[in-house]
PDB file of C-alpha atoms in Angstrom:
ATOM      1  CA  MET U 272    -118.802 -10.649-245.269  1.00 71.00           C
ATOM      2  CA  THR U 273    -121.926 -12.725-245.978  1.00 88.00           C
ATOM      3  CA  ASP U 274    -122.344 -14.433-249.330  1.00 93.00           C
ATOM      4  CA  THR U 275    -125.359 -14.146-251.595  1.00 96.00           C
ATOM      5  CA  THR U 276    -126.089 -16.230-254.665  1.00 96.00           C
ATOM      6  CA  ALA U 277    -124.970 -13.316-256.814  1.00 97.00           C
ATOM      7  CA  SER U 278    -121.660 -12.994-254.971  1.00 97.00           C
ATOM      8  CA  VAL U 279    -121.025 -16.756-255.104  1.00 97.00           C
ATOM      9  CA  LEU U 280    -121.737 -16.813-258.833  1.00 98.00           C
ATOM     10  CA  ALA U 281    -119.418 -13.858-259.370  1.00 98.00           C
ATOM     11  CA  GLU U 282    -116.600 -15.656-257.538  1.00 97.00           C
ATOM     12  CA  VAL U 283    -117.256 -18.844-259.504  1.00 98.00           C
ATOM     13  CA  ASN U 284    -116.949 -16.950-262.793  1.00 98.00           C
ATOM     14  CA  VAL U 285    -113.711 -15.320-261.708  1.00 97.00           C
ATOM     15  CA  ALA U 286    -112.216 -18.560-260.394  1.00 96.00           C
ATOM     16  CA  LEU U 287    -113.139 -20.605-263.468  1.00 97.00           C
ATOM     17  CA  GLY U 288    -112.910 -17.926-266.135  1.00 97.00           C
ATOM     18  CA  THR U 289    -116.546 -18.520-267.066  1.00 97.00           C
ATOM     19  CA  GLU U 290    -119.516 -16.258-267.794  1.00 98.00           C
ATOM     20  CA  TYR U 291    -122.383 -18.208-266.254  1.00 98.00           C
ATOM     21  CA  GLU U 292    -125.610 -16.313-265.647  1.00 98.00           C
ATOM     22  CA  LEU U 293    -128.438 -17.159-263.249  1.00 97.00           C
ATOM     23  CA  VAL U 294    -131.543 -18.629-264.896  1.00 97.00           C
ATOM     24  CA  ARG U 295    -133.748 -19.585-261.920  1.00 95.00           C
ATOM     25  CA  GLU U 296    -133.777 -21.063-258.458  1.00 93.00           C
ATOM     26  CA  LEU U 297    -134.598 -24.750-258.306  1.00 88.00           C
ATOM     27  CA  THR U 298    -137.061 -25.160-255.483  1.00 72.00           C
ATOM     28  CA  GLY U 299    -138.535 -28.036-253.514  1.00 59.00           C
ATOM     29  CA  GLY U 300    -138.830 -29.253-249.936  1.00 49.00           C
ATOM     30  CA  PHE U 301    -137.617 -27.271-246.944  1.00 50.00           C
ATOM     31  CA  GLN U 302    -134.146 -26.567-248.220  1.00 51.00           C
ATOM     32  CA  SER U 303    -132.892 -24.286-250.966  1.00 56.00           C
ATOM     33  CA  GLY U 304    -129.544 -23.431-252.478  1.00 78.00           C
ATOM     34  CA  ALA U 305    -129.721 -24.918-256.002  1.00 92.00           C
ATOM     35  CA  TYR U 306    -129.758 -22.640-259.042  1.00 96.00           C
ATOM     36  CA  GLU U 307    -129.909 -23.336-262.757  1.00 96.00           C
ATOM     37  CA  LEU U 308    -127.292 -21.421-264.705  1.00 98.00           C
ATOM     38  CA  THR U 309    -126.822 -20.878-268.403  1.00 98.00           C
ATOM     39  CA  GLY U 310    -125.039 -23.670-270.246  1.00 96.00           C
ATOM     40  CA  GLY U 311    -126.905 -26.562-268.629  1.00 96.00           C
ATOM     41  CA  VAL U 312    -125.204 -26.154-265.248  1.00 97.00           C
ATOM     42  CA  VAL U 313    -126.528 -26.149-261.672  1.00 97.00           C
ATOM     43  CA  LEU U 314    -124.891 -24.125-258.892  1.00 97.00           C
ATOM     44  CA  LYS U 315    -125.323 -25.373-255.334  1.00 96.00           C
ATOM     45  CA  TRP U 316    -123.863 -23.582-252.367  1.00 95.00           C
ATOM     46  CA  SER U 317    -124.145 -23.402-248.589  1.00 94.00           C
ATOM     47  CA  SER U 318    -123.571 -20.497-246.218  1.00 93.00           C
ATOM     48  CA  SER U 319    -122.073 -22.934-243.672  1.00 93.00           C
ATOM     49  CA  PRO U 320    -118.250 -23.007-243.867  1.00 94.00           C
ATOM     50  CA  GLY U 321    -118.260 -26.226-241.829  1.00 93.00           C
ATOM     51  CA  TRP U 322    -119.945 -27.989-244.747  1.00 93.00           C
ATOM     52  CA  ALA U 323    -116.928 -27.465-247.039  1.00 94.00           C
ATOM     53  CA  ARG U 324    -115.104 -30.632-245.994  1.00 94.00           C
ATOM     54  CA  ARG U 325    -118.199 -32.764-246.576  1.00 93.00           C
ATOM     55  CA  VAL U 326    -118.685 -31.244-250.015  1.00 94.00           C
ATOM     56  CA  ARG U 327    -115.098 -31.977-251.020  1.00 95.00           C
ATOM     57  CA  ARG U 328    -115.472 -35.558-249.799  1.00 95.00           C
ATOM     58  CA  ALA U 329    -118.778 -35.935-251.643  1.00 95.00           C
ATOM     59  CA  ALA U 330    -117.093 -34.904-254.901  1.00 96.00           C
ATOM     60  CA  GLU U 331    -114.879 -37.997-254.746  1.00 96.00           C
ATOM     61  CA  LEU U 332    -117.827 -40.223-253.818  1.00 97.00           C
ATOM     62  CA  VAL U 333    -119.832 -38.857-256.748  1.00 97.00           C
ATOM     63  CA  ARG U 334    -116.954 -39.795-259.050  1.00 97.00           C
ATOM     64  CA  ARG U 335    -116.928 -43.361-257.696  1.00 97.00           C
ATOM     65  CA  ALA U 336    -120.699 -43.690-257.904  1.00 98.00           C
ATOM     66  CA  ARG U 337    -120.877 -42.496-261.490  1.00 98.00           C
ATOM     67  CA  ALA U 338    -118.083 -44.886-262.444  1.00 98.00           C
ATOM     68  CA  VAL U 339    -120.365 -47.840-261.616  1.00 98.00           C
ATOM     69  CA  GLY U 340    -123.431 -46.322-263.289  1.00 98.00           C
ATOM     70  CA  TYR U 341    -125.119 -44.562-260.370  1.00 98.00           C
ATOM     71  CA  PRO U 342    -127.208 -41.819-262.036  1.00 97.00           C
ATOM     72  CA  THR U 343    -126.214 -38.757-260.052  1.00 97.00           C
ATOM     73  CA  PRO U 344    -125.145 -35.628-261.950  1.00 97.00           C
ATOM     74  CA  ALA U 345    -121.454 -35.133-262.685  1.00 97.00           C
ATOM     75  CA  TRP U 346    -119.755 -32.485-260.552  1.00 98.00           C
ATOM     76  CA  LEU U 347    -117.911 -30.026-262.761  1.00 97.00           C
ATOM     77  CA  ALA U 348    -116.199 -27.913-260.108  1.00 97.00           C
ATOM     78  CA  VAL U 349    -115.936 -27.611-256.327  1.00 97.00           C
ATOM     79  CA  GLY U 350    -114.671 -24.627-254.384  1.00 97.00           C
ATOM     80  CA  THR U 351    -115.019 -22.251-251.453  1.00 97.00           C
ATOM     81  CA  THR U 352    -115.690 -18.517-251.560  1.00 97.00           C
ATOM     82  CA  ALA U 353    -113.599 -15.925-249.773  1.00 96.00           C
ATOM     83  CA  ALA U 354    -116.258 -15.885-247.037  1.00 96.00           C
ATOM     84  CA  GLY U 355    -115.947 -19.655-246.606  1.00 96.00           C
ATOM     85  CA  SER U 356    -119.111 -20.789-248.394  1.00 96.00           C
ATOM     86  CA  PRO U 357    -118.641 -24.135-250.170  1.00 96.00           C
ATOM     87  CA  TYR U 358    -120.090 -24.503-253.649  1.00 97.00           C
ATOM     88  CA  GLN U 359    -120.199 -26.980-256.491  1.00 96.00           C
ATOM     89  CA  LEU U 360    -121.226 -26.911-260.124  1.00 98.00           C
ATOM     90  CA  GLN U 361    -123.145 -29.896-261.442  1.00 97.00           C
ATOM     91  CA  GLU U 362    -124.531 -30.977-264.760  1.00 97.00           C
ATOM     92  CA  PHE U 363    -128.230 -30.196-265.165  1.00 95.00           C
ATOM     93  CA  VAL U 364    -130.304 -33.398-265.339  1.00 92.00           C
ATOM     94  CA  ALA U 365    -133.092 -33.349-267.895  1.00 89.00           C
ATOM     95  CA  GLY U 366    -136.309 -34.760-266.510  1.00 91.00           C
ATOM     96  CA  THR U 367    -138.955 -34.004-263.911  1.00 91.00           C
ATOM     97  CA  PRO U 368    -138.294 -33.885-260.158  1.00 92.00           C
ATOM     98  CA  VAL U 369    -140.832 -36.077-258.381  1.00 94.00           C
ATOM     99  CA  ARG U 370    -143.561 -33.923-256.877  1.00 92.00           C
ATOM    100  CA  ASP U 371    -146.535 -36.168-257.699  1.00 94.00           C
ATOM    101  CA  TYR U 372    -145.459 -39.102-255.559  1.00 96.00           C
ATOM    102  CA  THR U 373    -148.085 -41.438-257.000  1.00 96.00           C
ATOM    103  CA  LEU U 374    -145.762 -41.612-260.022  1.00 95.00           C
ATOM    104  CA  VAL U 375    -143.397 -43.690-257.903  1.00 97.00           C
ATOM    105  CA  THR U 376    -144.870 -47.060-258.795  1.00 97.00           C
ATOM    106  CA  ALA U 377    -143.622 -50.526-257.961  1.00 98.00           C
ATOM    107  CA  GLU U 378    -141.748 -50.539-261.284  1.00 97.00           C
ATOM    108  CA  VAL U 379    -139.977 -47.279-260.445  1.00 98.00           C
ATOM    109  CA  ALA U 380    -139.244 -48.523-256.914  1.00 98.00           C
ATOM    110  CA  ARG U 381    -137.598 -51.678-258.264  1.00 98.00           C
ATOM    111  CA  GLU U 382    -135.422 -49.537-260.530  1.00 98.00           C
ATOM    112  CA  VAL U 383    -134.399 -47.386-257.554  1.00 98.00           C
ATOM    113  CA  ILE U 384    -133.602 -50.514-255.515  1.00 98.00           C
ATOM    114  CA  ALA U 385    -131.394 -51.760-258.348  1.00 98.00           C
ATOM    115  CA  ILE U 386    -129.654 -48.376-258.418  1.00 98.00           C
ATOM    116  CA  CYS U 387    -129.054 -48.564-254.653  1.00 98.00           C
ATOM    117  CA  SER U 388    -127.393 -51.949-255.144  1.00 98.00           C
ATOM    118  CA  LEU U 389    -124.653 -50.089-257.048  1.00 98.00           C
ATOM    119  CA  GLN U 390    -123.690 -48.407-253.754  1.00 98.00           C
ATOM    120  CA  ARG U 391    -122.368 -51.680-252.352  1.00 98.00           C
ATOM    121  CA  ASP U 392    -118.712 -51.673-251.204  1.00 97.00           C
ATOM    122  CA  LEU U 393    -117.919 -48.264-252.739  1.00 97.00           C
ATOM    123  CA  VAL U 394    -116.379 -46.741-249.571  1.00 97.00           C
ATOM    124  CA  PRO U 395    -114.105 -49.320-247.903  1.00 93.00           C
ATOM    125  CA  GLU U 396    -111.931 -46.747-246.109  1.00 90.00           C
ATOM    126  CA  GLU U 397    -112.759 -44.760-242.967  1.00 87.00           C
ATOM    127  CA  GLY U 398    -114.686 -41.535-243.304  1.00 86.00           C
ATOM    128  CA  VAL U 399    -118.019 -40.007-242.374  1.00 86.00           C
ATOM    129  CA  SER U 400    -120.062 -43.110-241.473  1.00 96.00           C
ATOM    130  CA  TRP U 401    -123.837 -43.088-241.395  1.00 97.00           C
ATOM    131  CA  SER U 402    -123.759 -46.437-239.578  1.00 97.00           C
ATOM    132  CA  VAL U 403    -121.581 -45.093-236.761  1.00 97.00           C
ATOM    133  CA  TRP U 404    -123.732 -41.971-236.578  1.00 97.00           C
ATOM    134  CA  SER U 405    -126.987 -43.966-236.456  1.00 98.00           C
ATOM    135  CA  ARG U 406    -125.747 -46.196-233.683  1.00 96.00           C
ATOM    136  CA  GLY U 407    -124.386 -43.234-231.735  1.00 97.00           C
ATOM    137  CA  VAL U 408    -127.618 -41.248-231.993  1.00 98.00           C
ATOM    138  CA  VAL U 409    -129.892 -44.104-230.965  1.00 97.00           C
ATOM    139  CA  LEU U 410    -127.804 -45.902-228.352  1.00 96.00           C
ATOM    140  CA  GLU U 411    -125.298 -43.357-227.047  1.00 96.00           C
ATOM    141  CA  GLY U 412    -127.162 -40.062-227.119  1.00 96.00           C
ATOM    142  CA  TRP U 413    -124.941 -38.371-229.691  1.00 97.00           C
ATOM    143  CA  ASP U 414    -125.731 -34.665-230.232  1.00 95.00           C
ATOM    144  CA  GLY U 415    -128.577 -34.927-227.716  1.00 98.00           C
ATOM    145  CA  VAL U 416    -131.075 -35.168-230.575  1.00 98.00           C
ATOM    146  CA  TRP U 417    -132.812 -38.271-229.188  1.00 98.00           C
ATOM    147  CA  GLU U 418    -133.662 -36.569-225.901  1.00 97.00           C
ATOM    148  CA  ARG U 419    -134.668 -33.318-227.586  1.00 98.00           C
ATOM    149  CA  VAL U 420    -137.141 -35.138-229.811  1.00 98.00           C
ATOM    150  CA  ARG U 421    -138.472 -37.109-226.835  1.00 97.00           C
ATOM    151  CA  GLY U 422    -139.249 -33.723-225.298  1.00 97.00           C
ATOM    152  CA  TYR U 423    -141.727 -32.880-228.072  1.00 97.00           C
ATOM    153  CA  GLY U 424    -144.204 -35.173-226.298  1.00 97.00           C
ATOM    154  CA  GLY U 425    -147.452 -36.475-227.746  1.00 97.00           C
ATOM    155  CA  GLU U 426    -147.339 -38.819-230.721  1.00 97.00           C
ATOM    156  CA  THR U 427    -143.697 -37.958-231.380  1.00 97.00           C
ATOM    157  CA  LEU U 428    -142.757 -39.284-227.935  1.00 97.00           C
ATOM    158  CA  GLU U 429    -144.811 -42.429-228.526  1.00 97.00           C
ATOM    159  CA  LEU U 430    -142.918 -43.070-231.768  1.00 98.00           C
ATOM    160  CA  VAL U 431    -139.549 -42.468-230.091  1.00 98.00           C
ATOM    161  CA  GLU U 432    -140.460 -45.022-227.427  1.00 97.00           C
ATOM    162  CA  ARG U 433    -141.444 -47.548-230.096  1.00 97.00           C
ATOM    163  CA  TYR U 434    -138.122 -47.014-231.841  1.00 98.00           C
ATOM    164  CA  GLU U 435    -136.329 -47.461-228.504  1.00 97.00           C
ATOM    165  CA  LYS U 436    -138.047 -50.801-228.054  1.00 97.00           C
ATOM    166  CA  LEU U 437    -137.213 -51.805-231.625  1.00 97.00           C
ATOM    167  CA  CYS U 438    -133.515 -50.948-231.233  1.00 97.00           C
ATOM    168  CA  ARG U 439    -132.912 -52.171-227.681  1.00 96.00           C
ATOM    169  CA  PRO U 440    -131.921 -55.761-228.639  1.00 96.00           C
ATOM    170  CA  TYR U 441    -129.136 -54.498-230.920  1.00 97.00           C
ATOM    171  CA  ARG U 442    -126.895 -52.645-228.459  1.00 95.00           C
ATOM    172  CA  ASP U 443    -123.936 -54.902-229.222  1.00 95.00           C
ATOM    173  CA  GLU U 444    -124.364 -55.035-232.990  1.00 94.00           C
ATOM    174  CA  VAL U 445    -121.674 -53.674-235.304  1.00 93.00           C
ATOM    175  CA  LEU U 446    -123.253 -52.222-238.438  1.00 96.00           C
ATOM    176  CA  PRO U 447    -121.781 -52.533-241.952  1.00 96.00           C
ATOM    177  CA  GLU U 448    -119.826 -49.495-243.145  1.00 96.00           C
ATOM    178  CA  ASP U 449    -118.484 -50.189-246.641  1.00 97.00           C
ATOM    179  CA  ASP U 450    -121.394 -49.015-248.798  1.00 98.00           C
ATOM    180  CA  LEU U 451    -121.904 -45.563-250.231  1.00 98.00           C
ATOM    181  CA  VAL U 452    -124.772 -43.833-248.416  1.00 98.00           C
ATOM    182  CA  HIS U 453    -126.570 -40.887-250.016  1.00 98.00           C
ATOM    183  CA  GLY U 454    -127.756 -39.742-246.586  1.00 96.00           C
ATOM    184  CA  ASP U 455    -130.817 -37.755-247.700  1.00 94.00           C
ATOM    185  CA  LEU U 456    -132.484 -40.088-250.166  1.00 97.00           C
ATOM    186  CA  ASN U 457    -136.212 -39.441-250.368  1.00 96.00           C
ATOM    187  CA  LEU U 458    -138.655 -39.529-253.268  1.00 97.00           C
ATOM    188  CA  GLY U 459    -138.214 -35.786-253.826  1.00 94.00           C
ATOM    189  CA  ASN U 460    -134.576 -36.373-254.796  1.00 95.00           C
ATOM    190  CA  LEU U 461    -135.510 -38.571-257.758  1.00 96.00           C
ATOM    191  CA  ILE U 462    -135.578 -37.142-261.287  1.00 95.00           C
ATOM    192  CA  LEU U 463    -137.853 -39.051-263.656  1.00 96.00           C
ATOM    193  CA  ASP U 464    -137.887 -39.132-267.444  1.00 94.00           C
ATOM    194  CA  GLY U 465    -141.246 -40.715-268.085  1.00 89.00           C
ATOM    195  CA  ASP U 466    -141.195 -43.907-266.007  1.00 87.00           C
ATOM    196  CA  ARG U 467    -137.380 -44.087-265.972  1.00 93.00           C
ATOM    197  CA  VAL U 468    -135.127 -42.790-263.209  1.00 97.00           C
ATOM    198  CA  ALA U 469    -132.976 -40.160-264.945  1.00 96.00           C
ATOM    199  CA  GLY U 470    -131.132 -38.930-261.873  1.00 96.00           C
ATOM    200  CA  ILE U 471    -130.662 -38.902-258.103  1.00 97.00           C
ATOM    201  CA  VAL U 472    -129.714 -35.511-256.690  1.00 95.00           C
ATOM    202  CA  ASP U 473    -128.727 -33.780-253.422  1.00 94.00           C
ATOM    203  CA  VAL U 474    -125.851 -36.139-252.653  1.00 95.00           C
ATOM    204  CA  GLU U 475    -123.718 -33.640-250.709  1.00 94.00           C
ATOM    205  CA  ALA U 476    -124.215 -35.521-247.420  1.00 94.00           C
ATOM    206  CA  ALA U 477    -122.783 -38.744-248.867  1.00 96.00           C
ATOM    207  CA  GLY U 478    -120.581 -40.953-246.728  1.00 96.00           C
ATOM    208  CA  SER U 479    -119.985 -44.575-245.849  1.00 97.00           C
ATOM    209  CA  GLY U 480    -122.281 -46.964-244.003  1.00 98.00           C
ATOM    210  CA  SER U 481    -124.965 -49.377-245.145  1.00 98.00           C
ATOM    211  CA  ARG U 482    -127.151 -48.640-248.151  1.00 98.00           C
ATOM    212  CA  ALA U 483    -129.969 -49.899-245.932  1.00 98.00           C
ATOM    213  CA  TYR U 484    -130.019 -46.352-244.500  1.00 98.00           C
ATOM    214  CA  ASP U 485    -131.080 -44.964-247.875  1.00 98.00           C
ATOM    215  CA  LEU U 486    -133.610 -47.735-248.461  1.00 98.00           C
ATOM    216  CA  VAL U 487    -135.184 -47.139-245.035  1.00 98.00           C
ATOM    217  CA  SER U 488    -135.385 -43.426-245.821  1.00 98.00           C
ATOM    218  CA  LEU U 489    -137.071 -44.224-249.129  1.00 98.00           C
ATOM    219  CA  ALA U 490    -139.569 -46.512-247.398  1.00 98.00           C
ATOM    220  CA  THR U 491    -140.522 -43.803-244.932  1.00 98.00           C
ATOM    221  CA  SER U 492    -140.796 -41.226-247.711  1.00 97.00           C
ATOM    222  CA  ALA U 493    -142.952 -43.564-249.811  1.00 98.00           C
ATOM    223  CA  ALA U 494    -145.414 -44.038-246.948  1.00 97.00           C
ATOM    224  CA  ARG U 495    -145.390 -40.393-245.844  1.00 96.00           C
ATOM    225  CA  ASP U 496    -145.583 -38.801-249.284  1.00 96.00           C
ATOM    226  CA  GLY U 497    -148.138 -41.107-250.887  1.00 96.00           C
ATOM    227  CA  ALA U 498    -146.291 -43.325-253.349  1.00 97.00           C
ATOM    228  CA  ALA U 499    -148.222 -46.090-255.066  1.00 97.00           C
ATOM    229  CA  PRO U 500    -149.489 -48.880-252.775  1.00 97.00           C
ATOM    230  CA  GLY U 501    -146.870 -51.446-251.818  1.00 97.00           C
ATOM    231  CA  VAL U 502    -143.855 -49.276-252.679  1.00 98.00           C
ATOM    232  CA  ASP U 503    -142.929 -48.752-249.020  1.00 98.00           C
ATOM    233  CA  GLU U 504    -142.959 -52.523-248.489  1.00 98.00           C
ATOM    234  CA  LEU U 505    -140.608 -53.058-251.420  1.00 98.00           C
ATOM    235  CA  PHE U 506    -138.117 -50.596-249.946  1.00 98.00           C
ATOM    236  CA  VAL U 507    -138.315 -52.187-246.475  1.00 98.00           C
ATOM    237  CA  GLU U 508    -137.736 -55.655-247.922  1.00 98.00           C
ATOM    238  CA  ALA U 509    -134.720 -54.358-249.874  1.00 98.00           C
ATOM    239  CA  ALA U 510    -133.339 -52.636-246.758  1.00 98.00           C
ATOM    240  CA  LEU U 511    -133.558 -55.842-244.733  1.00 98.00           C
ATOM    241  CA  GLN U 512    -131.804 -57.765-247.484  1.00 98.00           C
ATOM    242  CA  ALA U 513    -129.077 -55.122-247.717  1.00 98.00           C
ATOM    243  CA  GLY U 514    -128.296 -54.669-244.039  1.00 97.00           C
ATOM    244  CA  GLY U 515    -130.273 -57.018-241.810  1.00 97.00           C
ATOM    245  CA  ARG U 516    -132.763 -56.196-239.085  1.00 97.00           C
ATOM    246  CA  ALA U 517    -130.312 -54.617-236.628  1.00 98.00           C
ATOM    247  CA  THR U 518    -129.039 -52.169-239.246  1.00 98.00           C
ATOM    248  CA  VAL U 519    -132.539 -51.323-240.428  1.00 98.00           C
ATOM    249  CA  ALA U 520    -133.755 -50.733-236.870  1.00 98.00           C
ATOM    250  CA  LEU U 521    -130.898 -48.427-235.850  1.00 98.00           C
ATOM    251  CA  CYS U 522    -130.869 -46.527-239.133  1.00 98.00           C
ATOM    252  CA  ALA U 523    -134.641 -46.072-238.977  1.00 98.00           C
ATOM    253  CA  GLY U 524    -134.498 -44.758-235.417  1.00 98.00           C
ATOM    254  CA  ALA U 525    -131.710 -42.299-236.168  1.00 98.00           C
ATOM    255  CA  ALA U 526    -133.368 -41.113-239.377  1.00 97.00           C
ATOM    256  CA  PHE U 527    -136.657 -40.563-237.555  1.00 98.00           C
ATOM    257  CA  VAL U 528    -135.321 -38.321-234.796  1.00 98.00           C
ATOM    258  CA  SER U 529    -133.123 -36.453-237.263  1.00 96.00           C
ATOM    259  CA  ILE U 530    -135.956 -35.515-239.604  1.00 96.00           C
ATOM    260  CA  ALA U 531    -138.333 -34.948-236.671  1.00 97.00           C
ATOM    261  CA  GLU U 532    -136.018 -32.287-235.289  1.00 97.00           C
ATOM    262  CA  PHE U 533    -135.390 -30.807-238.741  1.00 94.00           C
ATOM    263  CA  VAL U 534    -139.112 -30.433-239.470  1.00 95.00           C
ATOM    264  CA  HIS U 535    -139.984 -29.291-235.937  1.00 96.00           C
ATOM    265  CA  GLU U 536    -137.440 -26.481-236.096  1.00 95.00           C
ATOM    266  CA  ARG U 537    -138.983 -25.194-239.325  1.00 91.00           C
ATOM    267  CA  THR U 538    -142.694 -25.722-238.679  1.00 93.00           C
ATOM    268  CA  GLY U 539    -143.030 -25.985-234.899  1.00 93.00           C
ATOM    269  CA  SER U 540    -144.381 -29.521-235.245  1.00 91.00           C
ATOM    270  CA  ALA U 541    -143.167 -32.936-236.366  1.00 91.00           C
ATOM    271  CA  GLU U 542    -146.685 -34.131-237.207  1.00 93.00           C
ATOM    272  CA  TRP U 543    -145.997 -34.173-240.949  1.00 92.00           C
ATOM    273  CA  ILE U 544    -143.611 -37.118-240.610  1.00 95.00           C
ATOM    274  CA  HIS U 545    -145.567 -39.192-238.104  1.00 97.00           C
ATOM    275  CA  TYR U 546    -147.409 -41.391-240.579  1.00 96.00           C
ATOM    276  CA  GLY U 547    -144.270 -42.486-242.423  1.00 97.00           C
ATOM    277  CA  ALA U 548    -142.485 -43.309-239.153  1.00 97.00           C
ATOM    278  CA  GLN U 549    -145.471 -45.235-237.822  1.00 97.00           C
ATOM    279  CA  ARG U 550    -145.927 -47.131-241.072  1.00 97.00           C
ATOM    280  CA  LEU U 551    -142.285 -48.220-241.039  1.00 97.00           C
ATOM    281  CA  LEU U 552    -142.615 -49.492-237.471  1.00 97.00           C
ATOM    282  CA  ASP U 553    -145.739 -51.403-238.446  1.00 97.00           C
ATOM    283  CA  LEU U 554    -143.979 -52.998-241.421  1.00 96.00           C
ATOM    284  CA  LEU U 555    -141.233 -54.117-239.052  1.00 94.00           C
ATOM    285  CA  ASP U 556    -143.893 -55.353-236.605  1.00 86.00           C
ATOM    286  CA  ALA U 557    -142.340 -53.184-233.887  1.00 62.00           C
TER     287      ALA U 557
END
């Protein structure tokens, strides 16, 4: 049996004794799976049963993050359908998802950096670690993604080689692992209410690591997507302060090949992300 949004919603209503109805799909980026329901609720679900454990873990991390003031929506319920599809219900965040990236000014960036500082030391126990993953991808060939992206050739290969050079001195470094890491933090996951950050969404990939990973991702997104001038530099400076150069280098390299493969699989090219990756390397003088 394969789930549909209608079947997931039906199971949610039965499991919770609710009568939610679908209002609209919330769209943006390459991924989908978020739906506004009646009652100011958002349904998110995935057709991948293997994602269920991550979603359950993220629910606890969301609770911790909100307890210190991190503005991600409250999770109201988490479950799995009979077909194995994980789902969660979240509060709907009033505001405007960032689509005009010029709205991300230096003032907004500083607010986001302050929000990221709340992630410090929130996950002291072992779990899914973005630091371990970053180091493994860049230095140990985990998942084979590094070599697959090298095989794209052209400018993508040139960028991979620059990241290799950047990361080479840090083979023996142990990266920090006690921060909460969003794992997919880009400008499109910010919700603004005027010039205030009202929410940060899409936190299902959350784990431990260094918050520098998120700040590096924001820097790349700011350059790639056209944020106000200087915003990418603010994020890079904050990343270096949060994790140090070794952490920033390895996280940046892993994030680059990960998104390069993601975009390439959907568009047949990784060209869209080249500028952001190159700009980050230039800011690091690599």
